[in-house]
Amino acid sequence: MRASLSFSLWAVVLVLGLALPGLRAEEDGGSTDDPIGDAGVGMAGYVAPSVVSEHAKIDLDIKDIEAAGTDWAAIKQIYMEGKNSAKSSGLRNLQSMSTSFSSGSDEYWAKIAHDYWGAWDFADQHLMAVLDGTDSALYGNYATGVYASTDAARKQMVKKLIKFTLLLQYAIHEAEAALVKFNDEKQDGDYRYGVDGSVHAWDEWWAFYVGSLEDGSVEPGEEGEGVGYGPYILAEKRARSFGTDNKIVSNGGKSRVNWDLIFAAYAGQRYLQMPAEGEAIMEIQKCLRGQHKVPLIQACLEYGYKSSSSDITPDADLAKIKAEAWAFCAAILPSIHEASATDAETIKTELHINTERRPDWSKVMGAFGAETLNKMGVSCDAVNELSDEDYPDNGHKKCKDSKMSNDMADTDVCGDIKMPSSASIAKVAAYALGFPLLLAGAMLY
């Protein structure tokens, strides 16, 4: 069983965050901004030692976008100009989180997306097609499509694309940026291993993933609406339907994905402050990449099933459900394609928003077999199976692993992540503060 974090170790996090000198961090396509806001802010159980409180407020833009309903002009203004998330040069905006990839990227998540969609800013292209109500054979016929052109479908596409494609990819980009900074031998030690260097980028990953509102709850309701507006909430919602809601996250969440991610977040935060720990950080990155795929796979499966039969979803509600299915599946299609072009084509054919018929559920299930999941870096256990309690006799059963074979993503390594020893953490604190004994009481138990 993994170690718990003692009060004194939490103190290390806060002291480290406040003690190290401030540096400038890259964001939004390479621009430099002195971060504004507060350090030591808790987000869904994770305390960020660097200044990311304003970053987390990007979820307030999403909340306002959802509140705008079908006022597409108002939505575009918030999306393109920003509203609630401040930085020293102005307002942070969601659109730039996609267009910042337009110059190319070697990052795993961005690269496989580009390989599949043929564009670095594919998320923005897709969203603008939805917002402008234009036709696209690639993304969807949002002007003339039987389902895609409806307000019900377009509203769902906006909500899901922003949270689970655009913002998720950008959050993961920040985690990748942390590794780049850690390995940048041209920079000094404070930048590479300091709270305002690699750790700041790491904190940005979590801030964008979680947002400022998330408390981990999934309240009763048709969809089980939680309070969050970041990608984090998807893992909580889908965990209930796949029996992966058996953990206790400190903020009240139950998702196994978020439980693994918050442990990885704290471990990564510490290892990034310790020179010569590149191998440990790489393993944490593999865990992170793999775990971020799991809720998207679960969502693609669940909404693929919900849209497959009029006994589950009546025709009157089909536009909404088909749009949700397409948004979730489109987000994970690049990873499926990396593992199996054939299975990716199956998912696209069955669940594309332009496909007017209902999907063949047996084909959707078949596309997520053990071999493909394992090539994606996801174990059968991580996905589990669609609940018979929620969906009686749905036929989806947990697969049996073949061989995990993705060098960049692997959910199995999450269980092997170790928190740095208390002695190692104390050394980091001593280096930061200039005297070795202040935090010698930091400990894990």
CSV table of C-alpha atoms in Angstrom, one decimal:
chain,number,residue,atom,x,y,z
A,1,MET,CA,0.0,0.0,0.0
A,2,ARG,CA,1.3,3.4,-0.9
A,3,ALA,CA,2.6,5.7,1.8
A,4,SER,CA,0.4,8.5,3.3
A,5,LEU,CA,1.7,12.0,3.4
A,6,SER,CA,2.3,13.3,6.9
A,7,PHE,CA,1.6,16.8,8.1
A,8,SER,CA,5.3,17.6,8.2
A,9,LEU,CA,5.8,16.5,4.6
A,10,TRP,CA,3.0,18.8,3.5
A,11,ALA,CA,4.9,21.5,5.3
A,12,VAL,CA,7.9,20.7,3.1
A,13,VAL,CA,5.8,21.4,0.1
A,14,LEU,CA,4.7,24.8,1.3
A,15,VAL,CA,8.1,25.9,2.5
A,16,LEU,CA,9.8,24.8,-0.6
A,17,GLY,CA,7.2,26.7,-2.6
A,18,LEU,CA,7.8,29.9,-0.7
A,19,ALA,CA,11.5,29.7,-0.1
A,20,LEU,CA,13.0,29.3,-3.6
A,21,PRO,CA,13.7,32.4,-5.6
A,22,GLY,CA,11.2,33.4,-8.3
A,23,LEU,CA,12.1,32.8,-11.9
A,24,ARG,CA,10.2,33.2,-15.2
A,25,ALA,CA,8.3,30.3,-16.7
A,26,GLU,CA,7.3,29.6,-20.3
A,27,GLU,CA,3.7,29.4,-21.2
A,28,ASP,CA,1.3,30.0,-24.1
A,29,GLY,CA,3.6,29.0,-26.9
A,30,GLY,CA,6.9,30.1,-25.5
A,31,SER,CA,6.1,33.6,-24.2
A,32,THR,CA,7.5,34.5,-20.8
A,33,ASP,CA,5.3,35.9,-18.1
A,34,ASP,CA,6.0,36.5,-14.4
A,35,PRO,CA,3.3,34.4,-12.8
A,36,ILE,CA,0.7,36.3,-10.8
A,37,GLY,CA,-1.5,34.9,-8.1
A,38,ASP,CA,-0.8,32.8,-5.0
A,39,ALA,CA,1.5,30.0,-4.1
A,40,GLY,CA,0.6,27.1,-1.9
A,41,VAL,CA,-2.9,26.8,-3.3
A,42,GLY,CA,-4.7,23.4,-2.9
A,43,MET,CA,-6.4,21.9,-6.0
A,44,ALA,CA,-8.3,18.7,-5.5
A,45,GLY,CA,-5.9,17.5,-2.8
A,46,TYR,CA,-2.7,18.7,-4.4
A,47,VAL,CA,-0.9,21.7,-3.0
A,48,ALA,CA,1.1,23.6,-5.6
A,49,PRO,CA,4.3,25.2,-4.2
A,50,SER,CA,4.5,27.6,-7.2
A,51,VAL,CA,2.2,30.4,-8.3
A,52,VAL,CA,-0.6,28.8,-10.4
A,53,SER,CA,-3.8,30.1,-8.8
A,54,GLU,CA,-4.7,32.2,-11.8
A,55,HIS,CA,-3.9,29.3,-14.2
A,56,ALA,CA,-6.5,27.2,-12.4
A,57,LYS,CA,-9.1,29.9,-13.1
A,58,ILE,CA,-9.3,28.9,-16.7
A,59,ASP,CA,-12.1,26.6,-15.6
A,60,LEU,CA,-14.2,29.8,-14.9
A,61,ASP,CA,-14.0,30.6,-18.6
A,62,ILE,CA,-15.4,27.1,-19.3
A,63,LYS,CA,-18.2,27.7,-16.8
A,64,ASP,CA,-19.1,30.9,-18.4
A,65,ILE,CA,-19.0,29.3,-21.9
A,66,GLU,CA,-21.4,26.6,-20.7
A,67,ALA,CA,-23.7,29.2,-19.2
A,68,ALA,CA,-23.8,31.0,-22.5
A,69,GLY,CA,-25.9,28.2,-24.0
A,70,THR,CA,-26.2,28.7,-27.7
A,71,ASP,CA,-25.0,32.3,-27.8
A,72,TRP,CA,-22.2,31.3,-30.2
A,73,ALA,CA,-20.8,34.9,-30.5
A,74,ALA,CA,-20.5,35.2,-26.7
A,75,ILE,CA,-18.9,31.8,-26.5
A,76,LYS,CA,-16.4,32.7,-29.2
A,77,GLN,CA,-15.5,35.9,-27.4
A,78,ILE,CA,-14.6,34.1,-24.2
A,79,TYR,CA,-12.9,31.3,-26.0
A,80,MET,CA,-10.7,33.6,-28.2
A,81,GLU,CA,-10.1,36.5,-25.7
A,82,GLY,CA,-10.3,35.0,-22.3
A,83,LYS,CA,-12.2,36.3,-19.3
A,84,ASN,CA,-11.2,35.0,-15.9
A,85,SER,CA,-7.6,33.7,-15.9
A,86,ALA,CA,-5.1,36.5,-15.6
A,87,LYS,CA,-1.4,36.6,-16.4
A,88,SER,CA,1.0,39.6,-16.3
A,89,SER,CA,0.5,40.3,-20.0
A,90,GLY,CA,-3.3,40.2,-20.0
A,91,LEU,CA,-5.8,37.4,-20.0
A,92,ARG,CA,-5.1,33.7,-20.6
A,93,ASN,CA,-7.4,32.3,-23.3
A,94,LEU,CA,-8.4,28.8,-24.3
A,95,GLN,CA,-7.9,29.2,-28.1
A,96,SER,CA,-4.1,29.9,-27.6
A,97,MET,CA,-3.9,26.5,-25.8
A,98,SER,CA,-4.5,24.9,-29.2
A,99,THR,CA,-2.9,27.3,-31.6
A,100,SER,CA,0.3,27.3,-29.6
A,101,PHE,CA,1.1,23.9,-31.1
A,102,SER,CA,0.9,25.1,-34.7
A,103,SER,CA,4.7,25.4,-35.0
A,104,GLY,CA,5.3,21.8,-34.3
A,105,SER,CA,6.0,19.7,-31.2
A,106,ASP,CA,7.9,16.6,-30.2
A,107,GLU,CA,5.7,16.0,-27.2
A,108,TYR,CA,4.1,12.6,-27.3
A,109,TRP,CA,0.4,13.6,-26.9
A,110,ALA,CA,0.6,16.4,-29.4
A,111,LYS,CA,2.6,14.4,-31.9
A,112,ILE,CA,0.2,11.5,-32.1
A,113,ALA,CA,-2.7,13.9,-32.5
A,114,HIS,CA,-0.9,15.7,-35.3
A,115,ASP,CA,-0.1,12.4,-37.0
A,116,TYR,CA,-3.8,11.5,-36.9
A,117,TRP,CA,-5.6,14.8,-37.6
A,118,GLY,CA,-2.9,16.3,-39.9
A,119,ALA,CA,-2.8,19.6,-38.0
A,120,TRP,CA,-1.2,20.8,-34.8
A,121,ASP,CA,-4.1,23.1,-34.0
A,122,PHE,CA,-6.8,20.5,-34.8
A,123,ALA,CA,-8.7,21.2,-31.5
A,124,ASP,CA,-9.1,24.8,-32.5
A,125,GLN,CA,-10.1,23.9,-36.0
A,126,HIS,CA,-12.7,21.5,-34.7
A,127,LEU,CA,-14.1,24.0,-32.2
A,128,MET,CA,-14.3,26.8,-34.7
A,129,ALA,CA,-16.2,24.6,-37.1
A,130,VAL,CA,-18.7,23.9,-34.3
A,131,LEU,CA,-18.9,27.6,-33.2
A,132,ASP,CA,-19.2,28.9,-36.8
A,133,GLY,CA,-21.6,26.2,-37.8
A,134,THR,CA,-19.6,25.1,-40.8
A,135,ASP,CA,-19.3,21.7,-42.6
A,136,SER,CA,-16.2,19.6,-42.3
A,137,ALA,CA,-15.9,16.1,-43.6
A,138,LEU,CA,-13.0,15.6,-41.1
A,139,TYR,CA,-14.6,17.0,-37.9
A,140,GLY,CA,-18.4,17.2,-38.6
A,141,ASN,CA,-21.0,18.8,-40.7
A,142,TYR,CA,-22.1,21.5,-38.2
A,143,ALA,CA,-24.0,23.4,-40.9
A,144,THR,CA,-26.0,20.7,-42.6
A,145,GLY,CA,-25.5,17.5,-40.7
A,146,VAL,CA,-28.6,15.7,-39.5
A,147,TYR,CA,-27.3,15.6,-35.9
A,148,ALA,CA,-24.2,17.8,-36.0
A,149,SER,CA,-26.1,21.0,-37.0
A,150,THR,CA,-28.5,20.8,-34.0
A,151,ASP,CA,-28.0,23.1,-31.1
A,152,ALA,CA,-28.1,20.1,-28.8
A,153,ALA,CA,-25.1,18.5,-30.6
A,154,ARG,CA,-23.2,21.8,-30.9
A,155,LYS,CA,-23.5,22.6,-27.2
A,156,GLN,CA,-22.1,19.2,-26.3
A,157,MET,CA,-19.3,19.4,-28.7
A,158,VAL,CA,-18.2,22.8,-27.3
A,159,LYS,CA,-18.3,21.6,-23.7
A,160,LYS,CA,-16.5,18.3,-24.4
A,161,LEU,CA,-14.0,19.4,-26.9
A,162,ILE,CA,-12.8,22.3,-24.7
A,163,LYS,CA,-12.4,20.2,-21.6
A,164,PHE,CA,-11.3,16.8,-22.9
A,165,THR,CA,-9.4,17.5,-26.0
A,166,LEU,CA,-8.0,21.1,-26.0
A,167,LEU,CA,-7.5,21.7,-22.3
A,168,LEU,CA,-6.4,18.2,-21.5
A,169,GLN,CA,-3.7,18.3,-24.2
A,170,TYR,CA,-2.4,21.6,-23.0
A,171,ALA,CA,-2.3,20.4,-19.4
A,172,ILE,CA,-0.3,17.4,-20.5
A,173,HIS,CA,2.0,19.8,-22.5
A,174,GLU,CA,2.9,21.5,-19.2
A,175,ALA,CA,3.9,18.2,-17.6
A,176,GLU,CA,6.1,17.5,-20.7
A,177,ALA,CA,7.6,21.0,-20.3
A,178,ALA,CA,8.6,20.2,-16.8
A,179,LEU,CA,10.7,17.3,-18.1
A,180,VAL,CA,12.3,19.5,-20.7
A,181,LYS,CA,13.3,22.1,-18.1
A,182,PHE,CA,14.6,19.4,-15.8
A,183,ASN,CA,16.9,18.1,-18.6
A,184,ASP,CA,17.9,21.5,-19.9
A,185,GLU,CA,21.7,21.6,-19.2
A,186,LYS,CA,22.0,25.2,-20.5
A,187,GLN,CA,20.0,26.4,-17.4
A,188,ASP,CA,21.2,26.8,-13.9
A,189,GLY,CA,20.2,24.5,-11.1
A,190,ASP,CA,17.5,26.7,-9.6
A,191,TYR,CA,15.7,26.8,-13.0
A,192,ARG,CA,16.1,23.1,-13.7
A,193,TYR,CA,15.2,21.8,-10.2
A,194,GLY,CA,13.5,24.8,-8.6
A,195,VAL,CA,9.9,25.5,-7.7
A,196,ASP,CA,9.8,28.3,-10.3
A,197,GLY,CA,11.3,26.3,-13.1
A,198,SER,CA,10.4,22.7,-13.8
A,199,VAL,CA,8.1,22.4,-10.8
A,200,HIS,CA,6.1,25.4,-11.9
A,201,ALA,CA,5.4,23.7,-15.2
A,202,TRP,CA,4.4,20.6,-13.3
A,203,ASP,CA,2.1,22.6,-11.1
A,204,GLU,CA,0.6,24.2,-14.3
A,205,TRP,CA,-0.3,20.7,-15.5
A,206,TRP,CA,-2.3,20.0,-12.4
A,207,ALA,CA,-3.9,23.5,-12.3
A,208,PHE,CA,-5.2,23.1,-15.9
A,209,TYR,CA,-6.2,19.5,-15.4
A,210,VAL,CA,-8.2,20.3,-12.2
A,211,GLY,CA,-9.2,24.0,-12.2
A,212,SER,CA,-10.1,26.2,-9.4
A,213,LEU,CA,-13.6,24.8,-8.5
A,214,GLU,CA,-13.1,21.1,-8.3
A,215,ASP,CA,-13.8,19.4,-5.0
A,216,GLY,CA,-14.0,15.8,-6.3
A,217,SER,CA,-17.7,15.3,-5.7
A,218,VAL,CA,-20.1,13.7,-8.2
A,219,GLU,CA,-23.5,14.8,-7.1
A,220,PRO,CA,-26.7,12.8,-7.9
A,221,GLY,CA,-28.4,13.6,-11.2
A,222,GLU,CA,-28.9,12.4,-14.7
A,223,GLU,CA,-25.2,12.8,-15.5
A,224,GLY,CA,-24.0,12.9,-11.9
A,225,GLU,CA,-22.8,16.5,-12.2
A,226,GLY,CA,-19.8,17.5,-10.2
A,227,VAL,CA,-18.7,21.0,-9.4
A,228,GLY,CA,-15.6,21.0,-11.6
A,229,TYR,CA,-15.2,22.3,-15.1
A,230,GLY,CA,-11.7,20.8,-15.9
A,231,PRO,CA,-10.7,17.5,-17.4
A,232,TYR,CA,-10.4,16.0,-13.9
A,233,ILE,CA,-14.2,15.5,-13.6
A,234,LEU,CA,-14.3,13.0,-16.5
A,235,ALA,CA,-12.4,10.4,-14.5
A,236,GLU,CA,-14.8,10.8,-11.6
A,237,LYS,CA,-17.9,10.5,-13.8
A,238,ARG,CA,-16.8,7.5,-15.8
A,239,ALA,CA,-15.3,5.7,-12.8
A,240,ARG,CA,-18.8,5.0,-11.5
A,241,SER,CA,-19.9,3.2,-14.7
A,242,PHE,CA,-16.7,1.0,-14.9
A,243,GLY,CA,-16.2,0.0,-11.3
A,244,THR,CA,-13.0,2.1,-11.0
A,245,ASP,CA,-14.5,4.4,-8.2
A,246,ASN,CA,-13.0,2.3,-5.4
A,247,LYS,CA,-10.3,4.8,-4.1
A,248,ILE,CA,-10.4,7.7,-1.7
A,249,VAL,CA,-8.8,10.8,-3.0
A,250,SER,CA,-8.2,13.4,-0.3
A,251,ASN,CA,-10.7,15.9,-1.8
A,252,GLY,CA,-13.6,13.5,-1.8
A,253,GLY,CA,-13.0,11.9,-5.2
A,254,LYS,CA,-13.1,8.2,-5.8
A,255,SER,CA,-11.6,7.7,-9.3
A,256,ARG,CA,-8.7,5.3,-9.5
A,257,VAL,CA,-7.3,7.4,-12.3
A,258,ASN,CA,-7.2,10.5,-10.2
A,259,TRP,CA,-5.9,8.6,-7.2
A,260,ASP,CA,-2.9,7.4,-9.3
A,261,LEU,CA,-2.5,10.9,-10.8
A,262,ILE,CA,-2.4,12.7,-7.5
A,263,PHE,CA,0.2,10.3,-6.1
A,264,ALA,CA,2.2,10.8,-9.4
A,265,ALA,CA,1.8,14.5,-9.0
A,266,TYR,CA,3.4,14.6,-5.6
A,267,ALA,CA,6.1,12.2,-6.5
A,268,GLY,CA,6.9,14.2,-9.6
A,269,GLN,CA,7.0,17.4,-7.7
A,270,ARG,CA,9.7,16.1,-5.4
A,271,TYR,CA,11.8,14.2,-8.0
A,272,LEU,CA,11.9,17.4,-10.2
A,273,GLN,CA,13.7,19.1,-7.3
A,274,MET,CA,16.3,16.3,-7.1
A,275,PRO,CA,19.2,16.2,-9.7
A,276,ALA,CA,19.9,12.8,-11.3
A,277,GLU,CA,16.3,11.6,-11.0
A,278,GLY,CA,15.5,11.8,-14.7
A,279,GLU,CA,14.7,8.0,-14.9
A,280,ALA,CA,12.2,8.2,-12.1
A,281,ILE,CA,10.5,11.3,-13.7
A,282,MET,CA,10.3,9.4,-17.0
A,283,GLU,CA,8.5,6.6,-15.4
A,284,ILE,CA,6.1,9.0,-13.8
A,285,GLN,CA,5.5,10.6,-17.2
A,286,LYS,CA,4.6,7.2,-18.6
A,287,CYS,CA,2.1,6.7,-15.9
A,288,LEU,CA,0.6,10.1,-16.4
A,289,ARG,CA,0.2,9.7,-20.2
A,290,GLY,CA,-1.4,6.3,-19.8
A,291,GLN,CA,-3.8,7.3,-17.1
A,292,HIS,CA,-5.0,10.3,-19.0
A,293,LYS,CA,-6.2,8.0,-21.7
A,294,VAL,CA,-8.4,5.8,-19.5
A,295,PRO,CA,-11.4,8.2,-18.9
A,296,LEU,CA,-11.5,8.9,-22.6
A,297,ILE,CA,-11.6,5.2,-23.5
A,298,GLN,CA,-14.3,4.6,-20.9
A,299,ALA,CA,-16.3,7.6,-22.1
A,300,CYS,CA,-16.0,6.5,-25.8
A,301,LEU,CA,-17.3,3.0,-24.8
A,302,GLU,CA,-20.1,4.2,-22.6
A,303,TYR,CA,-21.5,6.7,-25.0
A,304,GLY,CA,-20.9,4.4,-27.9
A,305,TYR,CA,-23.2,2.0,-26.1
A,306,LYS,CA,-25.8,4.7,-25.1
A,307,SER,CA,-26.1,5.8,-28.7
A,308,SER,CA,-26.3,2.2,-30.1
A,309,SER,CA,-30.0,1.5,-29.4
A,310,SER,CA,-33.3,3.3,-29.2
A,311,ASP,CA,-34.0,1.2,-26.1
A,312,ILE,CA,-31.2,3.1,-24.3
A,313,THR,CA,-31.4,6.5,-26.0
A,314,PRO,CA,-34.7,7.5,-27.8
A,315,ASP,CA,-34.5,9.2,-31.2
A,316,ALA,CA,-35.4,12.6,-29.6
A,317,ASP,CA,-32.2,12.6,-27.5
A,318,LEU,CA,-29.9,11.0,-30.1
A,319,ALA,CA,-28.3,14.2,-31.3
A,320,LYS,CA,-27.0,15.1,-27.9
A,321,ILE,CA,-25.7,11.6,-27.1
A,322,LYS,CA,-24.1,11.1,-30.5
A,323,ALA,CA,-22.3,14.4,-30.1
A,324,GLU,CA,-21.0,13.4,-26.7
A,325,ALA,CA,-19.9,10.0,-28.1
A,326,TRP,CA,-18.1,11.7,-31.0
A,327,ALA,CA,-16.4,14.3,-28.7
A,328,PHE,CA,-15.0,11.6,-26.4
A,329,CYS,CA,-14.0,9.2,-29.2
A,330,ALA,CA,-12.4,12.0,-31.2
A,331,ALA,CA,-10.2,12.8,-28.2
A,332,ILE,CA,-8.9,9.3,-28.0
A,333,LEU,CA,-8.7,8.5,-31.7
A,334,PRO,CA,-5.1,9.5,-32.1
A,335,SER,CA,-4.0,7.1,-29.4
A,336,ILE,CA,-6.1,4.3,-30.9
A,337,HIS,CA,-4.6,5.0,-34.3
A,338,GLU,CA,-1.1,4.8,-32.9
A,339,ALA,CA,-1.9,1.3,-31.7
A,340,SER,CA,-4.1,0.1,-34.6
A,341,ALA,CA,-5.2,2.1,-37.7
A,342,THR,CA,-7.9,-0.5,-38.3
A,343,ASP,CA,-9.5,-0.1,-34.9
A,344,ALA,CA,-9.3,3.7,-35.2
A,345,GLU,CA,-11.1,3.5,-38.6
A,346,THR,CA,-13.7,1.4,-37.0
A,347,ILE,CA,-14.4,3.9,-34.2
A,348,LYS,CA,-14.4,6.8,-36.6
A,349,THR,CA,-16.9,5.0,-39.0
A,350,GLU,CA,-19.2,3.9,-36.2
A,351,LEU,CA,-19.2,7.0,-34.0
A,352,HIS,CA,-18.4,10.0,-36.3
A,353,ILE,CA,-21.1,12.7,-35.9
A,354,ASN,CA,-21.7,12.6,-39.6
A,355,THR,CA,-22.7,9.0,-39.5
A,356,GLU,CA,-26.5,9.0,-39.4
A,357,ARG,CA,-27.1,5.5,-38.3
A,358,ARG,CA,-26.6,4.2,-34.8
A,359,PRO,CA,-23.2,2.6,-34.1
A,360,ASP,CA,-22.7,-1.2,-34.1
A,361,TRP,CA,-22.0,-1.8,-30.4
A,362,SER,CA,-20.2,-5.1,-31.1
A,363,LYS,CA,-17.7,-3.3,-33.4
A,364,VAL,CA,-17.1,-0.5,-30.9
A,365,MET,CA,-16.3,-3.1,-28.1
A,366,GLY,CA,-14.1,-5.0,-30.5
A,367,ALA,CA,-12.0,-2.0,-31.3
A,368,PHE,CA,-10.9,-1.8,-27.6
A,369,GLY,CA,-9.6,-5.3,-27.3
A,370,ALA,CA,-6.6,-6.2,-25.1
A,371,GLU,CA,-4.0,-6.0,-27.9
A,372,THR,CA,-5.0,-2.5,-28.9
A,373,LEU,CA,-5.4,-1.2,-25.3
A,374,ASN,CA,-2.0,-2.6,-24.4
A,375,LYS,CA,-0.4,-1.0,-27.4
A,376,MET,CA,-2.0,2.3,-26.2
A,377,GLY,CA,-0.2,1.8,-22.9
A,378,VAL,CA,-3.4,1.0,-21.1
A,379,SER,CA,-4.1,-2.2,-19.1
A,380,CYS,CA,-7.4,-4.1,-19.2
A,381,ASP,CA,-7.7,-3.6,-15.4
A,382,ALA,CA,-7.3,0.2,-15.8
A,383,VAL,CA,-10.4,0.3,-18.0
A,384,ASN,CA,-12.3,-2.5,-16.4
A,385,GLU,CA,-15.8,-3.2,-17.7
A,386,LEU,CA,-19.1,-1.3,-18.3
A,387,SER,CA,-21.4,-1.8,-15.4
A,388,ASP,CA,-24.3,-4.2,-15.8
A,389,GLU,CA,-26.0,-2.4,-13.0
A,390,ASP,CA,-26.2,0.8,-15.0
A,391,TYR,CA,-26.5,-0.9,-18.4
A,392,PRO,CA,-28.0,-4.4,-17.9
A,393,ASP,CA,-26.6,-7.1,-20.2
A,394,ASN,CA,-24.5,-4.7,-22.2
A,395,GLY,CA,-22.0,-7.4,-23.0
A,396,HIS,CA,-18.8,-5.5,-22.3
A,397,LYS,CA,-16.4,-7.5,-20.1
A,398,LYS,CA,-12.9,-6.7,-18.9
A,399,CYS,CA,-10.4,-8.0,-21.3
A,400,LYS,CA,-7.3,-10.1,-20.5
A,401,ASP,CA,-4.0,-8.3,-21.1
A,402,SER,CA,-1.8,-9.4,-23.9
A,403,LYS,CA,1.5,-7.5,-23.6
A,404,MET,CA,2.0,-3.8,-22.6
A,405,SER,CA,4.0,-2.4,-25.5
A,406,ASN,CA,4.0,1.4,-25.5
A,407,ASP,CA,7.3,2.9,-24.7
A,408,MET,CA,5.8,6.3,-23.9
A,409,ALA,CA,2.7,5.5,-21.9
A,410,ASP,CA,2.0,2.7,-19.4
A,411,THR,CA,-0.7,2.5,-16.7
A,412,ASP,CA,1.1,-0.4,-15.1
A,413,VAL,CA,4.1,1.6,-14.0
A,414,CYS,CA,1.9,3.8,-11.8
A,415,GLY,CA,1.9,1.1,-9.0
A,416,ASP,CA,5.7,1.1,-9.0
A,417,ILE,CA,6.1,4.8,-8.4
A,418,LYS,CA,7.9,5.4,-5.1
A,419,MET,CA,7.8,8.7,-3.1
A,420,PRO,CA,11.3,10.0,-2.5
A,421,SER,CA,12.6,9.1,1.0
A,422,SER,CA,12.3,11.6,3.8
A,423,ALA,CA,16.0,12.0,3.9
A,424,SER,CA,16.1,13.0,0.2
A,425,ILE,CA,13.3,15.5,0.7
A,426,ALA,CA,15.1,17.0,3.7
A,427,LYS,CA,18.2,17.5,1.5
A,428,VAL,CA,16.1,19.4,-1.1
A,429,ALA,CA,14.7,21.6,1.6
A,430,ALA,CA,18.1,22.2,3.1
A,431,TYR,CA,19.5,23.2,-0.2
A,432,ALA,CA,16.6,25.6,-0.8
A,433,LEU,CA,16.8,27.2,2.6
A,434,GLY,CA,20.5,27.1,3.3
A,435,PHE,CA,20.5,25.2,6.6
A,436,PRO,CA,20.2,21.5,6.8
A,437,LEU,CA,18.2,20.8,9.9
A,438,LEU,CA,15.1,22.9,9.7
A,439,LEU,CA,13.0,20.2,7.9
A,440,ALA,CA,14.8,17.1,9.0
A,441,GLY,CA,11.6,16.0,10.6
A,442,ALA,CA,9.9,15.6,7.3
A,443,MET,CA,8.8,12.0,7.0
A,444,LEU,CA,6.6,9.4,5.2
A,445,TYR,CA,4.7,6.8,7.1
